[in-house]
Amino acid sequence: MKHHDSGLSFIVLGMNDEEAPQFSPDLQALIAQHHIFSGGRRHRELVAALLPEDALWIDITVPLEDVYEQYRQHDAPVVVFASGDPLFFGFTTTLMREFPGCVERTVPSFSSLQMLAHALRLPYHDMYVVSLTGRPWHEFDRALIERRAKVGVLTDKKHTPSVIAQRMLDYGYEGYTMHIGVLLGGERQETYSLPLEEVPGRDFAHPNCLILEHKAPTQYAAPLGLKELDFFPLNGRVNMITKMPIRLVSISLLELEQRRCLWDVGFCTGSVSIEAKLRYPHLQVQSFEIRPEGDELMQTNSRRFHAPGIEYLIGDFLEQDLEQLPRPEAAFIGGHGGHLQEFVERLTTLMGERGVLVFNSVSTETLDNFRAAVASVGWHISYETLLAVDQHNPITILQAKPGQG
């Protein structure tokens, strides 16, 4: 990621999928004056007639590290052809990250979503855009939870219109029309506008993109306090669910508005994970449960409450390989199986200086154990309150933070 002081630089020209691309006379002259070109194989087919005879072409293929290495072999400008608007989830953004200060000029064409909006005569100034091209579901799920009324989605061969529609229906996001644009900008362009329910199982040519439009949009307001009786319980044991008042205080103490990733250890029915995800859709939620029943419980309850995107692992927390997971900035211990000291050690090590840990204690013994565990790792109890709900035993809710307080 070093800055390059050599003569290497980039001019990025956006284009669409037309057989005979129309570049202005000054851009045609610019192309004629250069020697090194780059783009996808489809771009090369489309612009071949415009390139000088001695042109050197660098294919943009994965892994991109190999492409970057080819660029670095040159001490001259590279003209890059890219689809649509190269600054709109495009290749210019990638180049600026990898070669800071080396992009000299970028020229836009229409993005695929702009072309789809124009084909539909659909105003798009209020459209929320997410990319699923080589990316996880996270930002798409956030758009759903936030009840965005108009969402533009860039797809890939894994995140197809059919797969996207099925995910929305699985989590109860109905009432949308899916507008699908196929091979936009070329002679084979097609558009479809379908109720969401008609999309699963249908195939559409690639590349495609889509716009989701809700027929009756509502102002988003995150629920505050999911009722425990609405959850599908563990083996019918409703008392195993963290009570709503306890859950709300616990989530408040996790300070999630300031954090990007929550770990919920011992999620049981998933109530803390689900409420946190709905209230803070920006949040990555990683949950753990030792009991195999947790699989069905999380699947059932996350769908019941329209909360996609909660990642979870079943099995002993202390035996999980945590290296590949996003690092927690907040953690809730909902169950510990007698290994509270080890849980606290593992979580605080992963969280570091900005971490926050929340724990609910029912007995004096676990309360003492948590205090001792927190002290042993150099953290301190930053907040503590005793709460009794109905006829249930009082619960002490504790928040711990790094340092001695």
CSV table of C-alpha atoms in Angstrom, one decimal, residues 95-317:
chain,number,residue,atom,x,y,z
A,95,LEU,CA,-7.0,1.9,-7.3
A,96,MET,CA,-7.0,4.8,-4.9
A,97,ARG,CA,-6.8,2.5,-2.0
A,98,GLU,CA,-3.9,0.4,-3.4
A,99,PHE,CA,-2.0,3.3,-5.2
A,100,PRO,CA,-2.7,6.5,-3.2
A,101,GLY,CA,-2.2,9.6,-5.2
A,102,CYS,CA,-1.7,7.8,-8.5
A,103,VAL,CA,-5.2,8.2,-10.1
A,104,GLU,CA,-4.8,11.3,-12.3
A,105,ARG,CA,-8.2,11.4,-13.9
A,106,THR,CA,-11.5,9.5,-13.8
A,107,VAL,CA,-14.3,9.8,-16.4
A,108,PRO,CA,-17.8,8.5,-15.5
A,109,SER,CA,-20.3,6.7,-17.6
A,110,PHE,CA,-23.7,5.8,-16.3
A,111,SER,CA,-23.8,3.2,-13.6
A,112,SER,CA,-25.9,0.2,-14.1
A,113,LEU,CA,-28.4,1.4,-11.4
A,114,GLN,CA,-28.7,4.8,-13.1
A,115,MET,CA,-29.5,3.0,-16.4
A,116,LEU,CA,-32.1,0.8,-14.7
A,117,ALA,CA,-33.7,3.8,-13.0
A,118,HIS,CA,-33.9,5.6,-16.4
A,119,ALA,CA,-35.3,2.5,-18.1
A,120,LEU,CA,-38.0,2.4,-15.4
A,121,ARG,CA,-38.4,6.2,-15.4
A,122,LEU,CA,-37.9,5.9,-11.6
A,123,PRO,CA,-36.5,8.9,-9.7
A,124,TYR,CA,-33.5,7.6,-7.8
A,125,HIS,CA,-32.3,10.6,-5.7
A,126,ASP,CA,-33.8,8.9,-2.6
A,127,MET,CA,-32.4,5.5,-3.3
A,128,TYR,CA,-30.2,3.7,-0.7
A,129,VAL,CA,-27.5,1.8,-2.5
A,130,VAL,CA,-25.7,-1.4,-1.3
A,131,SER,CA,-23.2,-3.6,-3.1
A,132,LEU,CA,-23.3,-7.4,-2.8
A,133,THR,CA,-20.6,-7.8,-5.4
A,134,GLY,CA,-18.0,-9.9,-3.6
A,135,ARG,CA,-19.3,-8.5,-0.3
A,136,PRO,CA,-21.2,-10.1,2.6
A,137,TRP,CA,-24.8,-9.5,3.4
A,138,HIS,CA,-24.2,-7.0,6.2
A,139,GLU,CA,-25.1,-3.7,4.5
A,140,PHE,CA,-28.0,-5.3,2.7
A,141,ASP,CA,-29.4,-6.6,5.9
A,142,ARG,CA,-29.0,-3.2,7.5
A,143,ALA,CA,-31.1,-1.7,4.7
A,144,LEU,CA,-33.8,-4.2,5.3
A,145,ILE,CA,-33.9,-3.7,9.1
A,146,GLU,CA,-34.0,0.1,8.6
A,147,ARG,CA,-37.0,-0.4,6.3
A,148,ARG,CA,-35.5,1.5,3.4
A,149,ALA,CA,-38.3,2.1,0.9
A,150,LYS,CA,-36.0,2.2,-2.2
A,151,VAL,CA,-32.8,0.1,-2.3
A,152,GLY,CA,-30.4,-0.2,-5.3
A,153,VAL,CA,-28.5,-3.5,-5.2
A,154,LEU,CA,-25.4,-4.5,-7.1
A,155,THR,CA,-25.3,-8.2,-7.5
A,156,ASP,CA,-22.9,-11.0,-8.4
A,157,LYS,CA,-23.2,-14.7,-9.4
A,158,LYS,CA,-23.6,-15.8,-5.8
A,159,HIS,CA,-26.0,-13.0,-4.7
A,160,THR,CA,-28.6,-13.4,-7.5
A,161,PRO,CA,-32.0,-11.8,-7.6
A,162,SER,CA,-33.5,-15.2,-6.7
A,163,VAL,CA,-31.3,-15.6,-3.7
A,164,ILE,CA,-31.8,-12.0,-2.5
A,165,ALA,CA,-35.6,-12.4,-2.8
A,166,GLN,CA,-35.6,-15.6,-0.9
A,167,ARG,CA,-33.6,-14.1,1.9
A,168,MET,CA,-36.1,-11.2,2.2
A,169,LEU,CA,-39.1,-13.5,2.3
A,170,ASP,CA,-37.4,-15.8,4.9
A,171,TYR,CA,-37.1,-12.8,7.2
A,172,GLY,CA,-40.6,-11.5,6.5
A,173,TYR,CA,-39.7,-8.5,4.3
A,174,GLU,CA,-42.7,-8.5,2.1
A,175,GLY,CA,-44.5,-5.8,0.1
A,176,TYR,CA,-41.6,-5.1,-2.2
A,177,THR,CA,-41.4,-4.9,-6.0
A,178,MET,CA,-38.1,-6.1,-7.4
A,179,HIS,CA,-37.0,-4.3,-10.5
A,180,ILE,CA,-34.3,-6.2,-12.3
A,181,GLY,CA,-32.0,-4.9,-15.0
A,182,VAL,CA,-30.1,-7.4,-17.2
A,183,LEU,CA,-27.2,-6.6,-19.6
A,184,LEU,CA,-27.9,-2.9,-19.2
A,185,GLY,CA,-26.5,-0.5,-21.8
A,186,GLY,CA,-26.2,-3.0,-24.6
A,187,GLU,CA,-28.4,-4.3,-27.4
A,188,ARG,CA,-29.6,-7.2,-25.2
A,189,GLN,CA,-30.9,-5.0,-22.3
A,190,GLU,CA,-34.0,-6.3,-20.5
A,191,THR,CA,-35.9,-5.1,-17.5
A,192,TYR,CA,-38.4,-6.9,-15.2
A,193,SER,CA,-40.6,-5.6,-12.5
A,194,LEU,CA,-41.9,-8.4,-10.3
A,195,PRO,CA,-43.6,-8.9,-6.9
A,196,LEU,CA,-40.9,-10.3,-4.6
A,197,GLU,CA,-42.8,-13.6,-4.2
A,198,GLU,CA,-42.4,-14.3,-7.9
A,199,VAL,CA,-38.6,-14.0,-8.0
A,200,PRO,CA,-37.3,-17.1,-6.1
A,201,GLY,CA,-36.3,-19.9,-8.5
A,202,ARG,CA,-36.1,-17.7,-11.5
A,203,ASP,CA,-32.8,-17.2,-13.4
A,204,PHE,CA,-31.7,-13.9,-14.9
A,205,ALA,CA,-28.7,-13.4,-17.2
A,206,HIS,CA,-25.6,-11.9,-15.7
A,207,PRO,CA,-24.5,-9.1,-15.2
A,208,ASN,CA,-27.7,-7.7,-13.6
A,209,CYS,CA,-28.6,-5.3,-10.9
A,210,LEU,CA,-31.9,-4.5,-9.1
A,211,ILE,CA,-33.9,-1.9,-7.4
A,212,LEU,CA,-36.2,-2.8,-4.5
A,213,GLU,CA,-39.2,-0.6,-4.1
A,214,HIS,CA,-41.7,-0.9,-1.2
A,215,LYS,CA,-45.3,-0.2,-2.1
A,216,ALA,CA,-46.3,1.3,1.3
A,217,PRO,CA,-43.1,2.6,3.0
A,218,THR,CA,-43.2,3.3,6.7
A,219,GLN,CA,-41.0,5.4,8.9
A,220,TYR,CA,-38.5,3.1,10.6
A,221,ALA,CA,-38.5,2.9,14.3
A,222,ALA,CA,-36.6,0.2,16.1
A,223,PRO,CA,-38.6,-1.8,18.6
A,224,LEU,CA,-37.7,-1.1,22.2
A,225,GLY,CA,-38.4,-4.2,24.3
A,226,LEU,CA,-39.3,-7.5,22.6
A,227,LYS,CA,-41.8,-9.4,24.7
A,228,GLU,CA,-40.3,-12.7,26.0
A,229,LEU,CA,-43.6,-14.6,25.3
A,230,ASP,CA,-43.1,-13.8,21.6
A,231,PHE,CA,-39.9,-15.8,21.5
A,232,PHE,CA,-39.8,-19.5,20.6
A,233,PRO,CA,-38.4,-20.8,23.9
A,234,LEU,CA,-35.8,-23.5,24.8
A,235,ASN,CA,-37.6,-26.8,25.4
A,236,GLY,CA,-40.7,-24.8,26.3
A,237,ARG,CA,-38.9,-23.1,29.3
A,238,VAL,CA,-40.0,-19.5,29.0
A,239,ASN,CA,-38.0,-18.6,32.1
A,240,MET,CA,-34.8,-19.3,30.2
A,241,ILE,CA,-35.3,-16.1,28.2
A,242,THR,CA,-33.6,-12.9,29.5
A,243,LYS,CA,-36.6,-10.8,30.8
A,244,MET,CA,-37.3,-7.7,28.8
A,245,PRO,CA,-36.4,-5.2,31.6
A,246,ILE,CA,-33.1,-7.0,32.3
A,247,ARG,CA,-32.4,-7.3,28.6
A,248,LEU,CA,-32.9,-3.6,28.0
A,249,VAL,CA,-30.7,-2.5,30.8
A,250,SER,CA,-28.0,-5.0,29.7
A,251,ILE,CA,-28.1,-3.7,26.1
A,252,SER,CA,-28.0,-0.1,27.3
A,253,LEU,CA,-24.8,-0.9,29.3
A,254,LEU,CA,-23.2,-2.5,26.2
A,255,GLU,CA,-23.1,1.1,24.7
A,256,LEU,CA,-23.6,-0.4,21.2
A,257,GLU,CA,-24.2,3.0,19.5
A,258,GLN,CA,-20.4,3.5,19.9
A,259,ARG,CA,-19.3,0.0,18.8
A,260,ARG,CA,-19.2,-2.0,15.6
A,261,CYS,CA,-19.2,-5.6,16.8
A,262,LEU,CA,-21.1,-7.4,19.6
A,263,TRP,CA,-20.4,-11.0,20.9
A,264,ASP,CA,-23.3,-12.7,22.7
A,265,VAL,CA,-21.9,-15.7,24.5
A,266,GLY,CA,-24.5,-18.2,25.6
A,267,PHE,CA,-27.3,-16.8,23.5
A,268,CYS,CA,-30.0,-19.4,24.3
A,269,THR,CA,-33.1,-18.1,22.5
A,270,GLY,CA,-31.1,-15.3,20.9
A,271,SER,CA,-33.1,-12.5,22.6
A,272,VAL,CA,-30.1,-10.2,23.4
A,273,SER,CA,-28.6,-10.7,19.9
A,274,ILE,CA,-31.9,-10.1,18.1
A,275,GLU,CA,-32.9,-7.0,20.1
A,276,ALA,CA,-29.4,-5.5,19.7
A,277,LYS,CA,-29.4,-6.1,15.9
A,278,LEU,CA,-32.8,-4.5,15.5
A,279,ARG,CA,-31.9,-1.5,17.6
A,280,TYR,CA,-28.5,-1.0,16.1
A,281,PRO,CA,-28.6,-2.3,12.4
A,282,HIS,CA,-25.0,-1.1,11.8
A,283,LEU,CA,-23.8,-3.7,14.3
A,284,GLN,CA,-22.1,-7.0,13.5
A,285,VAL,CA,-23.5,-9.6,15.9
A,286,GLN,CA,-21.6,-12.8,16.6
A,287,SER,CA,-23.4,-15.2,18.9
A,288,PHE,CA,-22.3,-18.5,20.6
A,289,GLU,CA,-24.3,-21.3,22.2
A,290,ILE,CA,-23.1,-24.7,23.5
A,291,ARG,CA,-26.5,-26.4,23.3
A,292,PRO,CA,-27.4,-27.9,19.8
A,293,GLU,CA,-31.0,-26.6,20.2
A,294,GLY,CA,-29.5,-23.1,19.8
A,295,ASP,CA,-29.4,-23.6,16.0
A,296,GLU,CA,-33.2,-24.0,15.7
A,297,LEU,CA,-33.8,-21.3,18.3
A,298,MET,CA,-31.7,-18.6,16.5
A,299,GLN,CA,-33.1,-19.5,13.1
A,300,THR,CA,-36.7,-19.5,14.3
A,301,ASN,CA,-36.5,-16.3,16.5
A,302,SER,CA,-34.3,-14.2,14.1
A,303,ARG,CA,-36.9,-14.8,11.4
A,304,ARG,CA,-39.8,-14.3,13.7
A,305,PHE,CA,-38.5,-10.8,14.6
A,306,HIS,CA,-37.1,-9.9,11.1
A,307,ALA,CA,-33.5,-9.8,12.2
A,308,PRO,CA,-31.2,-11.1,9.4
A,309,GLY,CA,-27.4,-11.1,9.6
A,310,ILE,CA,-26.8,-12.6,13.1
A,311,GLU,CA,-23.8,-14.9,12.7
A,312,TYR,CA,-23.7,-17.8,15.3
A,313,LEU,CA,-21.7,-20.8,16.3
A,314,ILE,CA,-22.9,-23.9,18.1
A,315,GLY,CA,-20.5,-25.6,20.5
A,316,ASP,CA,-18.2,-25.0,23.5
A,317,PHE,CA,-17.1,-21.3,23.3
